[in-house]
Amino acid sequence: MSVLALRLAGPLQSWGASSRFTRRTTESAPTKSGVIGLLAAAAGIERGNDTALAPLAALRFGVRIDQPGTRIRDFHTAHHGVTGASMPLSERYYLADAVFVAAVEGDHTLLTGLDEALRSPVYPPYLGRRSCPPAGPVDLGLHEDADLEDVLRNVPWQASAWYRRRHRTVPRTLTVLRETTADEPAVTADVLRDQPVSFDAAHRRHAPRTVLTVPVPTPVPAAGGGPRDAHDPFAALDVLEG
């Protein structure tokens, strides 16, 4: 088994699992359907190709909350593309300034292809909605002969440089949301209906999956935040706060 790790960070993210009608909510962390959709888009898998989607959907999934962000609400207006009639006003929820480490575990050959696809995607990645592009490279590398738990426990803390400066102290633990293993009791697990079955626009389908919430010790931060933090758009705010 191998594990592909992703850094999901951007000004806005939105990971809906139960959005209906005019109220489009977001979960507090990336959903499996959203991340598998991101990988499928990078690999060029079309929405109606359920056969090509199935191996990706079978990957074991987990996510670590490195920077929880802030939930915000936006009022959305739209007009019908043909008639021009006004559509109902809707509420859309987002996570602002959040950072997550997501990981998928499975066949090494499959993950190698997805790793390459992330570096040169067929369709651009987005963080739950097309209006939410990532702030930097998504790929955090492929870990060969590893398991999901070890990767989510050991990948360096990915919080933004401005977030680290503002909070000054590293949190003792981070929250991990991961799928249970086949032989792991699911008594304390939650059930979330976001196991992707089909992304066909006319008939999207999702099945339930079990999710276990566990704390892990915060791993050593990446030194200086790495090249991702070479440009910090929030640095100018430090002067105002001083």
PDB file of C-alpha atoms in Angstrom:
ATOM      1  CA  MET A   1       0.000   0.000   0.000  1.00  0.00           C
ATOM      2  CA  SER A   2       1.019   3.604  -0.638  1.00  0.00           C
ATOM      3  CA  VAL A   3      -0.421   6.937   0.471  1.00  0.00           C
ATOM      4  CA  LEU A   4      -0.803  10.152  -1.531  1.00  0.00           C
ATOM      5  CA  ALA A   5      -0.881  13.298   0.618  1.00  0.00           C
ATOM      6  CA  LEU A   6      -2.452  16.632  -0.366  1.00  0.00           C
ATOM      7  CA  ARG A   7      -2.303  20.147   1.075  1.00  0.00           C
ATOM      8  CA  LEU A   8      -5.706  21.801   0.733  1.00  0.00           C
ATOM      9  CA  ALA A   9      -5.367  25.527   1.423  1.00  0.00           C
ATOM     10  CA  GLY A  10      -6.994  28.609  -0.051  1.00  0.00           C
ATOM     11  CA  PRO A  11      -8.834  31.836   0.732  1.00  0.00           C
ATOM     12  CA  LEU A  12     -12.143  29.920   0.573  1.00  0.00           C
ATOM     13  CA  GLN A  13     -13.154  26.264   0.664  1.00  0.00           C
ATOM     14  CA  SER A  14     -16.587  24.626   0.707  1.00  0.00           C
ATOM     15  CA  TRP A  15     -17.162  20.914   1.277  1.00  0.00           C
ATOM     16  CA  GLY A  16     -20.868  20.176   1.148  1.00  0.00           C
ATOM     17  CA  ALA A  17     -22.214  16.767   2.155  1.00  0.00           C
ATOM     18  CA  SER A  18     -25.922  17.445   2.644  1.00  0.00           C
ATOM     19  CA  SER A  19     -26.666  20.701   0.791  1.00  0.00           C
ATOM     20  CA  ARG A  20     -30.244  21.056  -0.381  1.00  0.00           C
ATOM     21  CA  PHE A  21     -32.240  23.674  -2.267  1.00  0.00           C
ATOM     22  CA  THR A  22     -31.337  27.257  -1.298  1.00  0.00           C
ATOM     23  CA  ARG A  23     -29.079  26.455   1.696  1.00  0.00           C
ATOM     24  CA  ARG A  24     -25.639  25.168   0.679  1.00  0.00           C
ATOM     25  CA  THR A  25     -23.660  24.254   3.777  1.00  0.00           C
ATOM     26  CA  THR A  26     -20.063  23.131   4.264  1.00  0.00           C
ATOM     27  CA  GLU A  27     -18.530  20.487   6.503  1.00  0.00           C
ATOM     28  CA  SER A  28     -15.737  21.540   8.866  1.00  0.00           C
ATOM     29  CA  ALA A  29     -13.218  19.480   6.855  1.00  0.00           C
ATOM     30  CA  PRO A  30     -12.884  18.219   3.259  1.00  0.00           C
ATOM     31  CA  THR A  31     -15.242  15.401   2.295  1.00  0.00           C
ATOM     32  CA  LYS A  32     -14.177  12.239   0.515  1.00  0.00           C
ATOM     33  CA  SER A  33     -16.454  12.988  -2.438  1.00  0.00           C
ATOM     34  CA  GLY A  34     -14.875  16.444  -2.815  1.00  0.00           C
ATOM     35  CA  VAL A  35     -11.285  15.195  -2.694  1.00  0.00           C
ATOM     36  CA  ILE A  36     -11.953  12.219  -4.992  1.00  0.00           C
ATOM     37  CA  GLY A  37     -13.624  14.681  -7.365  1.00  0.00           C
ATOM     38  CA  LEU A  38     -10.486  16.832  -7.294  1.00  0.00           C
ATOM     39  CA  LEU A  39      -8.310  13.805  -8.124  1.00  0.00           C
ATOM     40  CA  ALA A  40     -10.679  12.622 -10.859  1.00  0.00           C
ATOM     41  CA  ALA A  41     -10.631  16.075 -12.467  1.00  0.00           C
ATOM     42  CA  ALA A  42      -6.832  16.174 -12.383  1.00  0.00           C
ATOM     43  CA  ALA A  43      -6.751  12.745 -14.053  1.00  0.00           C
ATOM     44  CA  GLY A  44      -9.244  13.844 -16.723  1.00  0.00           C
ATOM     45  CA  ILE A  45     -12.020  11.446 -15.714  1.00  0.00           C
ATOM     46  CA  GLU A  46     -15.323  12.681 -17.117  1.00  0.00           C
ATOM     47  CA  ARG A  47     -18.322  13.052 -14.798  1.00  0.00           C
ATOM     48  CA  GLY A  48     -20.337  10.214 -16.307  1.00  0.00           C
ATOM     49  CA  ASN A  49     -17.498   7.681 -16.369  1.00  0.00           C
ATOM     50  CA  ASP A  50     -18.410   5.644 -13.280  1.00  0.00           C
ATOM     51  CA  THR A  51     -16.123   2.774 -14.316  1.00  0.00           C
ATOM     52  CA  ALA A  52     -13.023   4.983 -14.226  1.00  0.00           C
ATOM     53  CA  LEU A  53     -14.211   6.627 -11.005  1.00  0.00           C
ATOM     54  CA  ALA A  54     -14.646   3.349  -9.081  1.00  0.00           C
ATOM     55  CA  PRO A  55     -10.925   2.664  -8.313  1.00  0.00           C
ATOM     56  CA  LEU A  56     -10.538   6.214  -6.951  1.00  0.00           C
ATOM     57  CA  ALA A  57     -13.682   5.909  -4.836  1.00  0.00           C
ATOM     58  CA  ALA A  58     -12.336   2.671  -3.341  1.00  0.00           C
ATOM     59  CA  LEU A  59      -9.253   4.443  -1.920  1.00  0.00           C
ATOM     60  CA  ARG A  60      -9.208   4.793   1.867  1.00  0.00           C
ATOM     61  CA  PHE A  61      -9.478   8.449   2.875  1.00  0.00           C
ATOM     62  CA  GLY A  62      -8.501  10.634   5.815  1.00  0.00           C
ATOM     63  CA  VAL A  63      -7.962  14.310   6.553  1.00  0.00           C
ATOM     64  CA  ARG A  64      -6.127  16.302   9.237  1.00  0.00           C
ATOM     65  CA  ILE A  65      -7.252  19.768  10.346  1.00  0.00           C
ATOM     66  CA  ASP A  66      -4.074  21.870  10.480  1.00  0.00           C
ATOM     67  CA  GLN A  67      -5.775  25.289  10.415  1.00  0.00           C
ATOM     68  CA  PRO A  68      -9.543  25.164  11.022  1.00  0.00           C
ATOM     69  CA  GLY A  69     -10.428  28.472   9.374  1.00  0.00           C
ATOM     70  CA  THR A  70     -13.591  30.496   9.895  1.00  0.00           C
ATOM     71  CA  ARG A  71     -17.069  29.614   8.662  1.00  0.00           C
ATOM     72  CA  ILE A  72     -18.653  32.460   6.684  1.00  0.00           C
ATOM     73  CA  ARG A  73     -21.987  32.917   4.904  1.00  0.00           C
ATOM     74  CA  ASP A  74     -22.651  34.495   1.522  1.00  0.00           C
ATOM     75  CA  PHE A  75     -25.949  35.401  -0.150  1.00  0.00           C
ATOM     76  CA  HIS A  76     -26.009  34.210  -3.752  1.00  0.00           C
ATOM     77  CA  THR A  77     -28.160  35.558  -6.576  1.00  0.00           C
ATOM     78  CA  ALA A  78     -28.448  34.134 -10.092  1.00  0.00           C
ATOM     79  CA  HIS A  79     -30.511  34.368 -13.265  1.00  0.00           C
ATOM     80  CA  HIS A  80     -31.706  31.577 -15.527  1.00  0.00           C
ATOM     81  CA  GLY A  81     -29.289  31.142 -18.421  1.00  0.00           C
ATOM     82  CA  VAL A  82     -32.081  30.925 -21.042  1.00  0.00           C
ATOM     83  CA  THR A  83     -35.040  32.925 -19.774  1.00  0.00           C
ATOM     84  CA  GLY A  84     -33.160  35.493 -17.705  1.00  0.00           C
ATOM     85  CA  ALA A  85     -35.622  35.016 -14.841  1.00  0.00           C
ATOM     86  CA  SER A  86     -34.337  35.593 -11.308  1.00  0.00           C
ATOM     87  CA  MET A  87     -33.539  32.425  -9.400  1.00  0.00           C
ATOM     88  CA  PRO A  88     -34.305  32.045  -5.667  1.00  0.00           C
ATOM     89  CA  LEU A  89     -31.886  33.753  -3.275  1.00  0.00           C
ATOM     90  CA  SER A  90     -29.591  31.148  -1.711  1.00  0.00           C
ATOM     91  CA  GLU A  91     -27.230  30.985   1.263  1.00  0.00           C
ATOM     92  CA  ARG A  92     -23.774  29.567   0.642  1.00  0.00           C
ATOM     93  CA  TYR A  93     -21.332  28.706   3.411  1.00  0.00           C
ATOM     94  CA  TYR A  94     -17.545  28.630   3.154  1.00  0.00           C
ATOM     95  CA  LEU A  95     -14.453  28.023   5.264  1.00  0.00           C
ATOM     96  CA  ALA A  96     -12.109  31.009   5.070  1.00  0.00           C
ATOM     97  CA  ASP A  97      -8.331  30.691   5.548  1.00  0.00           C
ATOM     98  CA  ALA A  98      -8.377  26.973   6.359  1.00  0.00           C
ATOM     99  CA  VAL A  99      -5.574  24.456   5.760  1.00  0.00           C
ATOM    100  CA  PHE A 100      -5.947  20.678   5.680  1.00  0.00           C
ATOM    101  CA  VAL A 101      -3.772  17.661   4.978  1.00  0.00           C
ATOM    102  CA  ALA A 102      -5.805  15.053   3.097  1.00  0.00           C
ATOM    103  CA  ALA A 103      -4.540  11.581   2.238  1.00  0.00           C
ATOM    104  CA  VAL A 104      -5.717   8.581   0.210  1.00  0.00           C
ATOM    105  CA  GLU A 105      -4.383   5.042   0.690  1.00  0.00           C
ATOM    106  CA  GLY A 106      -4.356   2.329  -1.948  1.00  0.00           C
ATOM    107  CA  ASP A 107      -2.586   0.690  -4.875  1.00  0.00           C
ATOM    108  CA  HIS A 108       0.848   2.193  -5.580  1.00  0.00           C
ATOM    109  CA  THR A 109       0.441   2.226  -9.375  1.00  0.00           C
ATOM    110  CA  LEU A 110      -2.902   4.024  -9.172  1.00  0.00           C
ATOM    111  CA  LEU A 111      -1.559   6.611  -6.733  1.00  0.00           C
ATOM    112  CA  THR A 112       1.553   7.170  -8.846  1.00  0.00           C
ATOM    113  CA  GLY A 113      -0.686   8.113 -11.757  1.00  0.00           C
ATOM    114  CA  LEU A 114      -2.736  10.457  -9.568  1.00  0.00           C
ATOM    115  CA  ASP A 115       0.456  12.031  -8.202  1.00  0.00           C
ATOM    116  CA  GLU A 116       1.579  12.776 -11.761  1.00  0.00           C
ATOM    117  CA  ALA A 117      -1.889  14.069 -12.655  1.00  0.00           C
ATOM    118  CA  LEU A 118      -1.813  16.577  -9.785  1.00  0.00           C
ATOM    119  CA  ARG A 119       1.453  17.974 -11.126  1.00  0.00           C
ATOM    120  CA  SER A 120      -0.025  18.391 -14.612  1.00  0.00           C
ATOM    121  CA  PRO A 121      -3.837  18.291 -14.241  1.00  0.00           C
ATOM    122  CA  VAL A 122      -6.230  17.863 -17.154  1.00  0.00           C
ATOM    123  CA  TYR A 123      -8.840  19.993 -15.355  1.00  0.00           C
ATOM    124  CA  PRO A 124      -7.789  22.520 -12.689  1.00  0.00           C
ATOM    125  CA  PRO A 125      -8.312  21.506  -9.044  1.00  0.00           C
ATOM    126  CA  TYR A 126     -10.664  23.409  -6.764  1.00  0.00           C
ATOM    127  CA  LEU A 127     -11.539  23.137  -3.094  1.00  0.00           C
ATOM    128  CA  GLY A 128     -15.119  21.887  -3.129  1.00  0.00           C
ATOM    129  CA  ARG A 129     -16.521  24.492  -5.545  1.00  0.00           C
ATOM    130  CA  ARG A 130     -15.215  25.983  -8.772  1.00  0.00           C
ATOM    131  CA  SER A 131     -15.117  29.400  -7.102  1.00  0.00           C
ATOM    132  CA  CYS A 132     -12.553  28.083  -4.554  1.00  0.00           C
ATOM    133  CA  PRO A 133      -9.129  27.590  -6.185  1.00  0.00           C
ATOM    134  CA  PRO A 134      -6.200  26.373  -4.066  1.00  0.00           C
ATOM    135  CA  ALA A 135      -3.644  28.949  -2.934  1.00  0.00           C
ATOM    136  CA  GLY A 136      -0.678  26.814  -4.003  1.00  0.00           C
ATOM    137  CA  PRO A 137       0.395  23.358  -5.169  1.00  0.00           C
ATOM    138  CA  VAL A 138      -1.919  20.621  -3.892  1.00  0.00           C
ATOM    139  CA  ASP A 139       0.477  17.671  -4.095  1.00  0.00           C
ATOM    140  CA  LEU A 140       2.410  16.850  -0.895  1.00  0.00           C
ATOM    141  CA  GLY A 141       4.064  13.732  -2.249  1.00  0.00           C
ATOM    142  CA  LEU A 142       3.602   9.987  -2.558  1.00  0.00           C
ATOM    143  CA  HIS A 143       4.584   7.787   0.400  1.00  0.00           C
ATOM    144  CA  GLU A 144       5.457   4.237  -0.649  1.00  0.00           C
ATOM    145  CA  ASP A 145       4.909   1.284   1.725  1.00  0.00           C
ATOM    146  CA  ALA A 146       3.049   3.513   4.187  1.00  0.00           C
ATOM    147  CA  ASP A 147      -0.381   3.570   5.773  1.00  0.00           C
ATOM    148  CA  LEU A 148      -2.922   6.335   6.173  1.00  0.00           C
ATOM    149  CA  GLU A 149      -2.509   6.709   9.928  1.00  0.00           C
ATOM    150  CA  ASP A 150       1.283   7.104   9.781  1.00  0.00           C
ATOM    151  CA  VAL A 151       1.156   9.735   7.033  1.00  0.00           C
ATOM    152  CA  LEU A 152      -1.495  11.818   8.786  1.00  0.00           C
ATOM    153  CA  ARG A 153       0.513  11.542  11.983  1.00  0.00           C
ATOM    154  CA  ASN A 154       3.906  12.473  10.481  1.00  0.00           C
ATOM    155  CA  VAL A 155       3.423  14.968   7.624  1.00  0.00           C
ATOM    156  CA  PRO A 156       4.753  18.303   8.980  1.00  0.00           C
ATOM    157  CA  TRP A 157       2.208  20.801  10.286  1.00  0.00           C
ATOM    158  CA  GLN A 158       1.038  22.824   7.259  1.00  0.00           C
ATOM    159  CA  ALA A 159      -0.529  25.894   8.896  1.00  0.00           C
ATOM    160  CA  SER A 160       0.183  29.194   7.131  1.00  0.00           C
ATOM    161  CA  ALA A 161       3.060  31.407   8.286  1.00  0.00           C
ATOM    162  CA  TRP A 162       0.731  34.224   9.368  1.00  0.00           C
ATOM    163  CA  TYR A 163      -1.373  31.754  11.407  1.00  0.00           C
ATOM    164  CA  ARG A 164       1.704  30.471  13.234  1.00  0.00           C
ATOM    165  CA  ARG A 165       2.847  34.012  14.017  1.00  0.00           C
ATOM    166  CA  ARG A 166      -0.577  34.995  15.292  1.00  0.00           C
ATOM    167  CA  HIS A 167      -0.962  31.976  17.585  1.00  0.00           C
ATOM    168  CA  ARG A 168       2.748  31.836  18.569  1.00  0.00           C
ATOM    169  CA  THR A 169       2.481  28.409  20.242  1.00  0.00           C
ATOM    170  CA  VAL A 170       2.110  25.133  18.347  1.00  0.00           C
ATOM    171  CA  PRO A 171      -1.078  23.239  19.332  1.00  0.00           C
ATOM    172  CA  ARG A 172      -0.439  20.029  21.255  1.00  0.00           C
ATOM    173  CA  THR A 173      -2.736  17.946  19.033  1.00  0.00           C
ATOM    174  CA  LEU A 174      -4.482  18.087  15.667  1.00  0.00           C
ATOM    175  CA  THR A 175      -7.788  16.431  14.757  1.00  0.00           C
ATOM    176  CA  VAL A 176      -7.808  13.608  12.206  1.00  0.00           C
ATOM    177  CA  LEU A 177     -10.976  12.348  10.504  1.00  0.00           C
ATOM    178  CA  ARG A 178     -10.332   8.998   8.827  1.00  0.00           C
ATOM    179  CA  GLU A 179     -12.155   5.990   7.505  1.00  0.00           C
ATOM    180  CA  THR A 180     -12.101   2.881   9.633  1.00  0.00           C
ATOM    181  CA  THR A 181     -10.254  -0.234   8.498  1.00  0.00           C
ATOM    182  CA  ALA A 182     -12.111  -3.414   7.607  1.00  0.00           C
ATOM    183  CA  ASP A 183     -11.261  -5.072  10.947  1.00  0.00           C
ATOM    184  CA  GLU A 184     -11.696  -1.958  13.104  1.00  0.00           C
ATOM    185  CA  PRO A 185     -14.853  -1.644  15.250  1.00  0.00           C
ATOM    186  CA  ALA A 186     -17.059   1.218  14.118  1.00  0.00           C
ATOM    187  CA  VAL A 187     -18.928   1.630  17.405  1.00  0.00           C
ATOM    188  CA  THR A 188     -17.569   5.138  18.031  1.00  0.00           C
ATOM    189  CA  ALA A 189     -17.504   6.157  14.362  1.00  0.00           C
ATOM    190  CA  ASP A 190     -19.810   8.633  12.663  1.00  0.00           C
ATOM    191  CA  VAL A 191     -21.598   7.989   9.382  1.00  0.00           C
ATOM    192  CA  LEU A 192     -21.307  10.527   6.577  1.00  0.00           C
ATOM    193  CA  ARG A 193     -23.067  10.126   3.234  1.00  0.00           C
ATOM    194  CA  ASP A 194     -20.275  11.205   0.921  1.00  0.00           C
ATOM    195  CA  GLN A 195     -18.835   7.959  -0.476  1.00  0.00           C
ATOM    196  CA  PRO A 196     -18.863   8.771  -4.222  1.00  0.00           C
ATOM    197  CA  VAL A 197     -20.696   6.357  -6.494  1.00  0.00           C
ATOM    198  CA  SER A 198     -21.368   8.582  -9.513  1.00  0.00           C
ATOM    199  CA  PHE A 199     -20.599  12.196 -10.399  1.00  0.00           C
ATOM    200  CA  ASP A 200     -23.000  12.170 -13.357  1.00  0.00           C
ATOM    201  CA  ALA A 201     -24.520  15.664 -13.380  1.00  0.00           C
ATOM    202  CA  ALA A 202     -27.978  14.256 -14.068  1.00  0.00           C
ATOM    203  CA  HIS A 203     -27.903  11.665 -11.290  1.00  0.00           C
ATOM    204  CA  ARG A 204     -25.198  12.086  -8.663  1.00  0.00           C
ATOM    205  CA  ARG A 205     -25.062   9.247  -6.157  1.00  0.00           C
ATOM    206  CA  HIS A 206     -23.302   8.869  -2.815  1.00  0.00           C
ATOM    207  CA  ALA A 207     -23.239   6.032  -0.284  1.00  0.00           C
ATOM    208  CA  PRO A 208     -22.594   6.224   3.479  1.00  0.00           C
ATOM    209  CA  ARG A 209     -19.128   5.669   4.953  1.00  0.00           C
ATOM    210  CA  THR A 210     -17.826   5.447   8.520  1.00  0.00           C
ATOM    211  CA  VAL A 211     -15.570   8.192   9.874  1.00  0.00           C
ATOM    212  CA  LEU A 212     -13.476   7.999  13.043  1.00  0.00           C
ATOM    213  CA  THR A 213     -12.303  11.189  14.815  1.00  0.00           C
ATOM    214  CA  VAL A 214      -8.951  10.887  16.597  1.00  0.00           C
ATOM    215  CA  PRO A 215      -6.378  13.377  17.956  1.00  0.00           C
ATOM    216  CA  VAL A 216      -2.722  13.108  16.898  1.00  0.00           C
ATOM    217  CA  PRO A 217       0.311  14.935  18.330  1.00  0.00           C
ATOM    218  CA  THR A 218       1.196  17.950  16.209  1.00  0.00           C
ATOM    219  CA  PRO A 219       4.200  16.991  14.072  1.00  0.00           C
ATOM    220  CA  VAL A 220       7.169  19.321  13.670  1.00  0.00           C
ATOM    221  CA  PRO A 221       6.164  22.223  11.366  1.00  0.00           C
ATOM    222  CA  ALA A 222       7.705  22.459   7.936  1.00  0.00           C
ATOM    223  CA  ALA A 223      10.774  24.703   8.327  1.00  0.00           C
ATOM    224  CA  GLY A 224       9.719  28.273   7.683  1.00  0.00           C
ATOM    225  CA  GLY A 225       6.634  27.069   5.858  1.00  0.00           C
ATOM    226  CA  GLY A 226       8.716  26.204   2.795  1.00  0.00           C
ATOM    227  CA  PRO A 227       8.468  27.913  -0.599  1.00  0.00           C
ATOM    228  CA  ARG A 228       4.664  28.014  -0.333  1.00  0.00           C
ATOM    229  CA  ASP A 229       4.971  30.869   2.186  1.00  0.00           C
ATOM    230  CA  ALA A 230       7.502  32.936   0.236  1.00  0.00           C
ATOM    231  CA  HIS A 231       4.645  35.342  -0.503  1.00  0.00           C
ATOM    232  CA  ASP A 232       2.355  36.038   2.443  1.00  0.00           C
ATOM    233  CA  PRO A 233      -0.612  38.240   1.397  1.00  0.00           C
ATOM    234  CA  PHE A 234      -1.500  38.830   5.071  1.00  0.00           C
ATOM    235  CA  ALA A 235       1.909  40.218   6.062  1.00  0.00           C
ATOM    236  CA  ALA A 236       0.704  43.805   5.532  1.00  0.00           C
ATOM    237  CA  LEU A 237      -1.929  43.326   8.245  1.00  0.00           C
ATOM    238  CA  ASP A 238       0.753  42.798  10.883  1.00  0.00           C
ATOM    239  CA  VAL A 239       1.617  46.522  10.665  1.00  0.00           C
ATOM    240  CA  LEU A 240      -1.990  47.487  11.352  1.00  0.00           C
ATOM    241  CA  GLU A 241      -2.180  45.179  14.357  1.00  0.00           C
ATOM    242  CA  GLY A 242       1.096  46.477  15.872  1.00  0.00           C
TER     243      GLY A 242
END
